[in-house]
Amino acid sequence: MKPVDLRSDTITQPTAAMRAAMAAAPLGDDVFGDDPSVNALQEKIAGLLGFEAALFVPTGTQSKICGVLSHCQRGDEYIVGQMQHCYRWEGGGAAVFGSVQPQPLNHQPDGSLALADIEAAIKPDDPHFARSRLLALENTLGGQVLPLAYLEQATALARSRGLATHLDGARLFNAAVAQAAQSGRDARGEARRIARNFDSVSVCFSKGLGAPVGSALCGSKELIARARRIRKMAGGAMRQSGLLAAAASYALDHHIDRLAEDHALARRLADGLAGIPGLQVEPPQTNILFVDLVGPARERSAALIPYLAQQGVLATGLYRLRFVTHLDVDAAGVDRAAAAIRSFFAA
Ligand SMILES: *Cc1c(COP(=O)(O)O)cnc(C)c1O
């Protein structure tokens, strides 16, 4: 039987319809700017999120390098959360490639950075200090949705102090769909409401949206022109990349609203794990479920992931397990995962 793969929403395979869209895509050479499928995708995502322009890049990591380096010069700094991808999980890329120093801050329990902490981290114009230039937030952060009112306040604070703002929206559409479920409004509108607070936004097509490869950076024409230069230096200017852009376009047309199904599956898994002694289940807001092992259960943690793998259930973590739902899991798979975890702790 095919394993139930809950390691990440990056593992999805393109669907038959997505592959057909890729095969049918008209192609050019994007370095010459004449790949119609890349141009169409860039216009689509920029329009959807309310920006002038967008740039298609191979990875989320590269979209951030392009974003941070387009906002910042050598000796500038960006204010960022300790757990954010562009600080913690990208090999220090902004510092390595851009000589841009991060100023990391601790998160509040809801994933936000306290306004007072942001304020206190912004340095005065003094030769002792790096120049505070950019505030970078992430939404969703570990599956948590940052409240809209908070995004408005944090970015207004940054702007009032002359900082630019960037959103790592790798899972922006998960946030938008969760918000739409609360507000009763449309998910695309919610995505725009989130994005309009920022000077630039990056989104991943290769996560919950289900495309095989690709991210986009959105911003003003001027910012995207600078980002294009950085993408070239980073080796990310591709040729017949319309093949990939077509998959991303297909995902934007067909895979946004269905993220609600992934969110429902994460809740189903959380419900399936309720009441197992030693497991502390964090109620999921979107498609990522964290489960902490507490008490005596911690002593068995090293054996759990290998046991689950034997049972055909893939996940990550040690004392804090992470389960991610996506296009390629269904209710039966989630139930199998819950049953396997239950049987481990029953033994
Ligand atoms: C996955 C992810 C990225 C990086 O994307 P890659 O395509 O793996 O480089 C960036 N930010 C966040 C929040 C992510 O989850």
Coordinates of C-alpha atoms and ligand atoms in Angstrom, one line a residue:
M1 CA 0.0 0.0 0.0
K2 CA 1.2 3.5 -0.8
P3 CA 2.5 5.2 2.4
V4 CA 0.6 8.1 3.9
D5 CA 3.1 10.8 3.6
L6 CA 2.6 13.6 6.1
R7 CA 6.2 14.9 6.1
S8 CA 5.3 18.0 4.1
D9 CA 3.0 19.6 1.6
T10 CA 6.0 19.8 -0.8
I11 CA 5.7 16.1 -1.7
T12 CA 2.6 16.4 -3.8
Q13 CA 2.8 15.0 -7.4
P14 CA 1.3 17.0 -10.2
T15 CA -2.2 15.8 -11.0
A16 CA -3.1 14.5 -14.5
A17 CA -4.9 17.8 -15.3
M18 CA -1.9 19.8 -14.1
R19 CA 0.4 17.7 -16.3
A20 CA -1.9 18.3 -19.2
A21 CA -1.7 22.0 -18.6
M22 CA 2.1 21.8 -18.5
A23 CA 2.2 19.8 -21.7
A24 CA 0.0 22.3 -23.5
A25 CA 1.9 25.4 -22.3
P26 CA 3.3 27.7 -25.0
L27 CA 7.0 28.2 -24.3
G28 CA 9.7 30.8 -25.0
D29 CA 12.9 31.8 -23.3
D30 CA 12.2 33.7 -20.1
V31 CA 15.7 35.2 -20.0
F32 CA 14.6 37.1 -23.2
G33 CA 11.3 37.8 -21.4
D34 CA 9.3 36.0 -24.1
D35 CA 8.0 32.9 -22.4
P36 CA 4.2 33.5 -22.6
S37 CA 3.4 31.0 -19.9
V38 CA 5.9 32.6 -17.4
N39 CA 4.6 36.1 -18.3
A40 CA 1.0 35.0 -17.9
L41 CA 1.7 33.5 -14.5
Q42 CA 3.6 36.6 -13.3
E43 CA 0.6 38.8 -14.4
K44 CA -1.9 36.4 -12.7
I45 CA -0.2 36.3 -9.3
A46 CA 0.6 40.0 -9.3
G47 CA -3.0 40.8 -10.2
L48 CA -4.4 38.3 -7.7
L49 CA -2.4 39.8 -4.8
G50 CA -2.8 43.4 -5.9
F51 CA 0.8 44.2 -7.0
E52 CA 2.2 45.8 -10.1
A53 CA 4.6 43.0 -11.0
A54 CA 5.9 39.6 -10.1
L55 CA 8.9 37.4 -10.7
F56 CA 8.8 33.6 -11.1
V57 CA 11.7 31.9 -9.3
P58 CA 12.7 28.2 -8.8
T59 CA 12.3 28.2 -4.9
G60 CA 10.9 30.0 -2.0
T61 CA 14.4 30.4 -0.6
Q62 CA 15.4 32.2 -3.8
S63 CA 12.3 34.5 -3.7
K64 CA 13.5 35.6 -0.3
I65 CA 17.0 36.2 -1.4
C66 CA 15.7 38.3 -4.3
G67 CA 13.2 40.1 -1.9
V68 CA 15.6 40.9 0.9
L69 CA 18.4 41.9 -1.4
S70 CA 16.1 44.1 -3.4
H71 CA 15.1 46.0 -0.3
C72 CA 18.4 46.1 1.5
Q73 CA 22.0 47.2 0.9
R74 CA 25.2 45.8 2.5
G75 CA 25.2 46.9 6.2
D76 CA 21.4 47.1 6.4
E77 CA 19.5 44.8 8.7
Y78 CA 16.1 43.1 8.5
I79 CA 13.9 42.5 11.6
V80 CA 12.6 38.9 11.6
G81 CA 11.2 36.2 13.9
Q82 CA 13.4 33.5 15.4
M83 CA 11.3 30.8 13.8
Q84 CA 10.9 32.4 10.4
H85 CA 12.1 30.5 7.4
C86 CA 14.2 33.4 6.1
Y87 CA 16.1 33.6 9.3
R88 CA 16.4 30.0 10.6
W89 CA 16.1 27.6 7.6
E90 CA 17.9 29.2 4.8
G91 CA 21.6 28.8 5.7
G92 CA 21.9 32.5 6.6
G93 CA 21.5 33.4 2.9
A94 CA 20.7 37.1 3.4
A95 CA 24.0 37.5 5.4
V96 CA 26.0 35.2 3.1
F97 CA 24.9 36.7 -0.2
G98 CA 23.8 40.2 0.7
S99 CA 25.8 41.2 3.8
V100 CA 22.4 42.0 5.3
Q101 CA 22.3 41.3 9.0
P102 CA 19.2 39.7 10.6
Q103 CA 17.8 41.1 13.8
P104 CA 15.9 38.1 15.1
L105 CA 13.1 38.6 17.7
N106 CA 11.2 36.0 19.8
H107 CA 7.6 35.1 18.7
Q108 CA 4.5 35.6 20.8
P109 CA 2.5 32.4 21.4
D110 CA 0.3 33.3 18.4
G111 CA 3.3 33.6 16.1
S112 CA 3.4 37.4 16.0
L113 CA 6.3 39.6 16.9
A114 CA 5.3 42.0 19.7
L115 CA 5.0 45.6 18.4
A116 CA 7.0 46.8 21.4
D117 CA 9.8 44.4 20.4
I118 CA 9.8 45.6 16.8
E119 CA 9.8 49.2 18.0
A120 CA 12.7 48.5 20.3
A121 CA 14.7 46.7 17.6
I122 CA 14.6 49.6 15.2
K123 CA 17.9 51.3 15.5
P124 CA 18.4 55.1 15.4
D125 CA 20.5 56.5 12.5
D126 CA 23.9 56.3 14.2
P127 CA 27.1 54.9 12.8
H128 CA 27.3 52.3 15.6
F129 CA 24.3 50.5 14.2
A130 CA 23.3 48.6 11.2
R131 CA 20.6 50.5 9.3
S132 CA 17.2 49.0 10.1
R133 CA 15.7 48.7 6.7
L134 CA 13.1 45.9 6.5
L135 CA 10.5 44.1 8.6
A136 CA 9.9 40.5 7.4
L137 CA 6.9 38.6 8.6
E138 CA 5.7 35.1 7.8
N139 CA 2.1 34.0 7.3
T140 CA 1.2 31.2 8.0
L141 CA 3.9 30.6 10.5
G142 CA 4.1 27.0 11.4
G143 CA 0.5 26.7 10.3
Q144 CA -0.6 29.6 12.5
V145 CA -2.5 32.5 10.8
L146 CA -1.4 36.0 11.9
P147 CA -4.5 38.2 12.5
L148 CA -5.2 40.8 9.8
A149 CA -5.4 43.6 12.4
Y150 CA -1.9 42.6 13.6
L151 CA -0.5 42.7 10.1
E152 CA -1.9 46.2 9.7
Q153 CA -0.4 47.4 13.0
A154 CA 3.0 45.8 12.5
T155 CA 3.5 47.1 9.0
A156 CA 2.1 50.6 9.9
L157 CA 4.7 50.7 12.6
A158 CA 7.5 49.7 10.2
R159 CA 6.4 52.3 7.6
S160 CA 6.2 55.0 10.2
R161 CA 9.9 54.4 11.0
G162 CA 10.9 54.3 7.4
L163 CA 11.3 50.5 7.1
A164 CA 10.1 48.5 4.1
T165 CA 7.9 45.4 4.7
H166 CA 8.1 41.9 3.2
L167 CA 5.8 38.9 3.8
D168 CA 7.0 35.4 3.5
G169 CA 3.8 34.0 2.2
A170 CA 5.0 30.5 1.3
R171 CA 1.6 29.4 2.7
L172 CA -0.3 32.7 2.2
F173 CA -3.2 30.9 0.5
N174 CA -3.6 28.6 3.5
A175 CA -3.9 31.7 5.7
A176 CA -6.4 33.2 3.2
V177 CA -8.5 30.1 3.1
A178 CA -8.6 29.8 6.9
Q179 CA -9.5 33.5 7.1
A180 CA -12.3 33.1 4.5
A181 CA -13.8 30.2 6.5
Q182 CA -14.1 32.7 9.5
S183 CA -15.2 35.7 7.6
G184 CA -17.5 34.0 5.0
R185 CA -15.7 36.1 2.3
D186 CA -13.8 34.8 -0.7
A187 CA -10.3 33.4 -0.2
R188 CA -8.8 35.5 -3.1
G189 CA -10.1 38.6 -1.5
E190 CA -8.6 37.5 1.9
A191 CA -5.3 36.9 0.2
R192 CA -5.3 40.4 -1.2
R193 CA -6.3 41.8 2.2
I194 CA -3.2 40.1 3.7
A195 CA -0.9 41.1 0.9
R196 CA -1.9 44.8 0.7
N197 CA -0.1 45.6 3.9
F198 CA 3.3 44.7 2.4
D199 CA 5.8 46.2 -0.1
S200 CA 6.6 42.7 -1.3
V201 CA 5.2 39.2 -0.8
S202 CA 6.6 35.8 -1.8
V203 CA 4.4 32.8 -2.3
C204 CA 5.2 29.1 -2.9
F205 CA 3.4 27.1 -5.7
S206 CA 5.1 23.9 -4.7
K207 CA 3.6 23.5 -1.2
G208 CA -0.2 23.2 -0.6
L209 CA -1.0 24.5 -4.1
G210 CA 0.5 21.3 -5.5
A211 CA 2.7 22.5 -8.3
P212 CA 6.0 20.6 -8.7
V213 CA 8.4 23.6 -8.6
G214 CA 8.3 27.4 -8.2
S215 CA 7.6 30.5 -6.2
A216 CA 6.9 34.1 -7.0
L217 CA 8.0 37.4 -5.6
C218 CA 5.4 40.2 -6.0
G219 CA 6.1 43.9 -5.6
S220 CA 6.3 47.2 -7.4
K221 CA 7.7 47.3 -11.0
E222 CA 10.9 49.0 -9.6
L223 CA 11.4 46.3 -6.9
I224 CA 10.8 43.5 -9.3
A225 CA 13.4 45.0 -11.8
R226 CA 16.0 44.9 -9.0
A227 CA 14.9 41.4 -8.0
R228 CA 15.3 40.2 -11.6
R229 CA 19.0 41.3 -11.5
I230 CA 19.5 39.4 -8.2
R231 CA 17.7 36.3 -9.6
K232 CA 20.2 36.3 -12.5
M233 CA 23.1 36.5 -10.1
A234 CA 21.7 33.7 -8.0
G235 CA 21.5 31.5 -11.1
G236 CA 17.7 31.4 -11.0
A237 CA 16.9 32.9 -14.5
M238 CA 15.5 29.9 -16.3
R239 CA 14.7 29.3 -20.0
Q240 CA 11.6 27.3 -21.1
S241 CA 10.3 27.7 -17.5
G242 CA 6.8 28.2 -18.9
L243 CA 6.5 24.4 -18.4
L244 CA 6.7 25.0 -14.7
A245 CA 4.8 28.3 -14.7
A246 CA 1.9 26.5 -16.4
A247 CA 1.7 24.1 -13.4
A248 CA 1.7 27.1 -11.0
S249 CA -1.0 28.9 -13.1
Y250 CA -3.1 25.7 -13.0
A251 CA -2.7 25.6 -9.3
L252 CA -3.9 29.2 -8.8
D253 CA -7.0 28.4 -10.9
H254 CA -7.9 25.1 -9.3
H255 CA -6.1 24.5 -6.0
I256 CA -6.8 27.5 -3.8
D257 CA -10.3 26.8 -2.5
R258 CA -9.5 23.1 -2.0
L259 CA -6.9 24.0 0.7
A260 CA -10.0 23.9 3.0
E261 CA -10.0 20.1 2.5
D262 CA -6.4 19.9 3.8
H263 CA -7.4 22.0 6.8
A264 CA -10.3 19.7 7.5
L265 CA -8.0 16.7 7.3
A266 CA -5.6 18.2 9.8
R267 CA -8.5 18.7 12.2
R268 CA -9.6 15.1 11.5
L269 CA -6.1 13.9 12.5
A270 CA -6.1 16.1 15.6
D271 CA -9.5 14.6 16.6
G272 CA -8.2 11.1 15.8
L273 CA -5.3 11.6 18.3
A274 CA -7.4 13.1 21.1
G275 CA -7.2 11.2 24.3
I276 CA -4.0 9.3 23.7
P277 CA -2.1 9.5 26.9
G278 CA 1.2 11.4 26.6
L279 CA 0.2 13.3 23.5
Q280 CA -0.5 17.0 23.6
V281 CA -2.3 18.0 20.4
E282 CA -2.3 21.6 19.3
P283 CA -5.5 22.5 17.5
P284 CA -4.5 23.1 13.9
Q285 CA -5.5 26.4 12.2
T286 CA -4.5 25.3 8.7
N287 CA -2.8 22.2 7.3
I288 CA 0.0 21.7 9.9
L289 CA -0.6 19.8 13.0
F290 CA 2.0 19.8 15.9
V291 CA 1.8 17.1 18.6
D292 CA 4.0 17.3 21.6
L293 CA 5.1 14.2 23.5
V294 CA 4.8 14.7 27.3
G295 CA 5.7 12.7 30.4
P296 CA 6.7 9.1 29.9
A297 CA 5.8 9.2 26.2
R298 CA 9.0 11.2 25.7
E299 CA 11.1 8.2 26.5
R300 CA 9.7 6.3 23.6
S301 CA 9.9 9.2 21.1
A302 CA 13.0 7.9 19.2
A303 CA 11.1 4.7 18.3
L304 CA 7.9 6.4 17.1
I305 CA 8.9 7.7 13.6
P306 CA 10.6 4.4 12.6
Y307 CA 7.6 2.5 13.8
L308 CA 5.2 4.7 11.9
A309 CA 7.3 4.3 8.8
Q310 CA 7.0 0.5 9.1
Q311 CA 3.3 1.0 9.2
G312 CA 3.4 3.1 6.1
V313 CA 3.0 6.4 7.8
L314 CA 5.6 9.1 7.2
A315 CA 6.0 12.1 9.5
T316 CA 8.8 14.1 11.1
G317 CA 9.8 15.3 14.6
L318 CA 11.1 13.8 17.8
Y319 CA 9.4 15.3 21.0
R320 CA 7.4 17.6 18.7
L321 CA 5.8 15.7 15.9
R322 CA 4.7 17.5 12.7
F323 CA 2.0 16.3 10.4
V324 CA 1.2 18.2 7.2
T325 CA -1.9 17.5 5.1
H326 CA -2.0 18.1 1.4
L327 CA -3.5 17.2 -2.0
D328 CA -2.1 13.6 -1.9
V329 CA -3.6 12.5 1.4
D330 CA -7.2 11.6 2.1
A331 CA -9.4 10.9 5.1
A332 CA -8.6 7.1 4.9
G333 CA -4.9 8.0 5.0
V334 CA -5.3 10.3 8.0
D335 CA -7.3 7.7 9.8
R336 CA -4.6 5.1 9.1
A337 CA -2.0 7.5 10.6
A338 CA -4.1 8.1 13.7
A339 CA -4.6 4.3 14.1
A340 CA -0.9 3.7 13.8
I341 CA 0.0 6.3 16.4
R342 CA -2.7 4.9 18.7
S343 CA -1.3 1.4 18.3
F344 CA 2.2 2.5 19.1
F345 CA 1.1 4.0 22.4
A346 CA -1.2 1.1 23.2
A347 CA 1.6 -1.4 23.0
Ligands
LIG1 C1 9.1 26.1 2.3 C2 9.3 27.5 2.8 C3 10.2 28.3 2.2 C4 11.2 27.9 1.1 O1 10.8 27.3 0.1 P1 11.8 26.4 -0.8 O2 11.0 26.3 -2.1 O3 11.8 25.1 -0.1 O4 13.1 27.1 -0.9 C5 10.2 29.6 2.6 N1 9.4 30.1 3.6 C6 8.5 29.2 4.2 C7 7.6 29.8 5.2 C8 8.4 27.9 3.8 O5 7.6 27.1 4.4

